[in-house]
XYZ file of C-alpha atoms in Angstrom:
233
model
C 196.222 205.419 115.338
C 199.741 205.742 114.039
C 200.066 201.924 113.723
C 196.747 201.827 111.823
C 197.922 204.623 109.377
C 201.093 202.919 108.907
C 199.283 199.448 108.077
C 197.124 201.396 105.714
C 200.055 202.784 103.847
C 201.624 199.457 103.546
C 198.530 197.778 102.289
C 198.211 200.659 99.791
C 201.803 200.244 98.749
C 201.350 196.528 98.268
C 198.202 197.002 96.299
C 199.768 199.597 93.872
C 202.789 197.216 93.389
C 200.659 194.310 92.604
C 198.693 196.217 90.216
C 201.868 197.422 88.436
C 203.283 193.922 88.338
C 200.021 192.244 87.051
C 199.652 194.843 84.482
C 203.179 194.344 83.213
C 203.696 190.597 83.717
C 200.206 189.077 84.026
C 198.785 187.159 86.851
C 200.707 183.814 86.191
C 204.162 185.388 85.771
C 203.842 187.768 88.694
C 205.720 186.712 91.860
C 205.074 187.787 95.374
C 208.755 188.351 95.744
C 208.727 190.982 92.812
C 205.574 192.628 94.439
C 207.117 192.912 97.944
C 210.293 194.279 96.442
C 208.470 196.697 94.247
C 206.377 197.824 97.357
C 209.404 198.119 99.585
C 208.048 195.692 102.164
C 209.050 192.261 103.593
C 207.204 189.310 102.149
C 205.933 188.847 105.872
C 204.290 192.408 105.647
C 202.778 191.482 102.227
C 201.275 188.154 103.850
C 199.871 190.132 106.700
C 197.557 192.028 104.256
C 197.158 189.485 101.474
C 197.350 185.714 102.238
C 197.981 184.778 98.534
C 198.649 186.158 95.106
C 194.893 185.389 94.358
C 193.992 187.584 97.272
C 196.126 190.434 95.858
C 194.453 189.934 92.463
C 191.033 190.114 94.203
C 192.130 193.136 95.942
C 193.089 194.736 92.615
C 189.824 193.776 91.052
C 187.753 195.212 93.868
C 189.762 198.463 94.037
C 189.471 198.819 90.283
C 185.683 198.117 90.453
C 185.289 200.949 93.055
C 187.019 203.373 90.763
C 184.752 202.468 87.972
C 181.601 202.687 90.368
C 182.674 206.289 91.230
C 182.712 207.224 87.532
C 179.401 205.502 86.866
C 177.814 207.282 89.837
C 179.200 210.716 88.479
C 177.574 210.007 85.170
C 174.208 209.123 86.816
C 174.213 212.279 88.961
C 175.326 214.613 86.069
C 172.861 217.251 84.915
C 173.870 216.870 81.332
C 171.595 214.965 78.882
C 171.883 211.217 79.403
C 173.540 210.498 76.112
C 176.066 212.992 76.791
C 176.616 211.556 80.262
C 177.335 208.171 78.517
C 179.734 209.746 76.126
C 181.521 211.510 78.987
C 181.671 208.091 80.954
C 183.188 206.431 77.912
C 185.887 209.118 77.957
C 186.560 208.684 81.698
C 186.795 205.049 81.452
C 189.331 205.410 78.633
C 191.297 207.850 80.706
C 191.249 205.465 83.707
C 192.548 202.702 81.425
C 195.318 204.925 80.223
C 196.447 206.418 83.359
C 195.348 204.386 86.436
C 197.365 201.142 86.958
C 194.894 199.759 89.338
C 191.907 200.133 86.785
C 194.230 198.818 84.042
C 195.396 195.826 85.876
C 191.931 195.043 87.225
C 190.404 195.034 83.727
C 193.346 193.041 82.452
C 192.897 190.458 85.261
C 189.305 190.372 84.553
C 189.528 188.902 81.078
C 188.339 185.225 80.729
C 185.623 183.261 82.473
C 182.932 184.918 84.650
C 184.265 186.168 87.703
C 182.139 186.484 91.108
C 183.532 189.781 92.304
C 181.884 192.007 94.757
C 178.612 193.033 93.033
C 178.686 189.709 91.167
C 178.811 189.700 87.307
C 177.159 186.751 85.898
C 179.044 186.906 82.601
C 181.820 188.805 80.772
C 181.004 192.514 80.723
C 177.654 192.092 82.153
C 177.933 194.730 84.681
C 179.166 197.267 82.111
C 176.114 196.264 79.872
C 173.686 196.860 82.849
C 175.278 200.342 83.362
C 174.929 201.319 79.698
C 171.439 200.132 79.394
C 170.340 202.145 82.573
C 171.871 205.220 81.048
C 170.100 204.575 77.671
C 166.841 204.021 79.463
C 167.241 207.587 81.109
C 168.062 208.825 77.680
C 164.846 207.269 76.172
C 162.727 208.642 79.214
C 163.887 212.200 78.226
C 163.185 211.633 74.545
C 166.792 211.546 73.336
C 166.903 208.252 71.637
C 165.836 207.229 68.168
C 162.206 206.084 68.077
C 162.032 202.164 68.219
C 165.659 201.847 69.496
C 165.935 198.940 72.033
C 167.930 199.871 75.087
C 169.210 196.390 75.813
C 170.319 195.584 72.220
C 171.998 199.090 71.997
C 173.760 198.396 75.419
C 174.928 195.108 74.115
C 176.292 196.720 71.045
C 178.272 199.571 72.779
C 179.582 197.043 75.365
C 180.927 194.845 72.432
C 182.652 198.113 71.055
C 184.038 198.836 74.405
C 185.286 195.432 75.061
C 186.918 195.549 71.570
C 188.652 198.720 72.162
C 189.884 197.564 75.574
C 191.212 194.338 73.892
C 192.994 196.384 71.164
C 194.598 198.770 73.724
C 196.654 196.064 75.300
C 198.804 196.124 72.016
C 198.239 199.857 71.142
C 197.511 202.232 74.030
C 196.760 204.916 71.441
C 193.360 203.157 70.722
C 192.176 204.700 73.925
C 193.353 208.184 73.251
C 190.786 211.065 73.400
C 190.772 211.552 69.733
C 190.394 207.916 68.884
C 187.648 207.328 71.327
C 185.819 210.518 70.095
C 185.888 209.116 66.492
C 184.376 205.872 67.590
C 181.571 207.672 69.512
C 180.998 209.953 66.534
C 180.534 206.782 64.455
C 178.099 205.182 67.034
C 175.916 208.204 67.852
C 173.810 208.302 64.714
C 172.556 204.801 65.820
C 171.539 206.141 69.059
C 169.855 209.600 68.458
C 168.011 211.046 65.513
C 170.206 212.489 62.906
C 169.143 216.114 63.501
C 170.240 215.824 67.076
C 173.662 214.492 66.612
C 175.125 217.975 66.465
C 173.776 218.434 70.174
C 176.372 216.158 71.566
C 180.025 216.537 72.041
C 181.726 213.284 71.238
C 184.965 214.553 72.392
C 183.527 214.710 75.906
C 182.040 217.672 77.870
C 183.195 216.721 81.376
C 186.302 218.348 82.928
C 189.384 216.184 83.436
C 188.916 214.101 86.676
C 191.868 213.484 89.013
C 193.099 209.922 88.686
C 193.921 208.327 91.971
C 195.407 204.838 92.431
C 192.952 203.428 95.090
C 190.087 205.511 96.300
C 188.130 205.165 99.617
C 185.515 202.533 99.282
C 182.160 203.513 97.801
C 179.027 201.455 97.625
C 178.365 198.641 95.132
C 181.642 198.381 93.215
C 181.106 197.603 89.528
C 181.978 193.903 88.992
C 184.740 193.713 86.367
C 184.466 191.525 83.258
C 185.381 187.894 84.057
C 188.164 186.222 85.973
C 191.772 185.421 86.936
C 192.938 181.772 87.406
C 192.093 180.399 90.935
C 195.730 179.406 91.969
C 197.919 180.238 94.900
């Protein structure tokens, strides 16, 4: 049991070190020597848990997907109106990207061509579009949305806005600040709900702050992250 706990801590340390290195240097420039040094373990210990840099990247992507899946599950189970749940989910994703190095590195690694991660996205940001569409369908069922609004088209538009903010945040982290995200959501809200209902929603978010953890215990069906990292050793 003690040996298993020690192995688990070592794996966690390596995964966090890899995430930090990938987030700062990118996949290509990151070296296993730098990652093992940052984790405080030997290169042999690193290889025991991850056989290659690609395996490390896959591990970061999977861990990030699990964190995001937890946030999505929380939104689905919320007793708040569905549109408010979507707003709160957007704020939680922004907070994770600001504060959680595993999520930040996972999303950075995921830019590019389609990536067959656990849960299988068949295109860039496809998994997020599905998540948003399902939440919008809940909103439509409860009568929150504007008459005639297409959930798929609205989900694609909101995904494009999200992807744009994420891309801009690599150069300016302030783009994902709470006030900045609230302003974008306030601009998008009238396209989703009737004008006389906009005041019913808090675009600055209504959910309490969620503790950010680096690598949570597994949860079912991790959200596939948008796209791929190069397949190199």
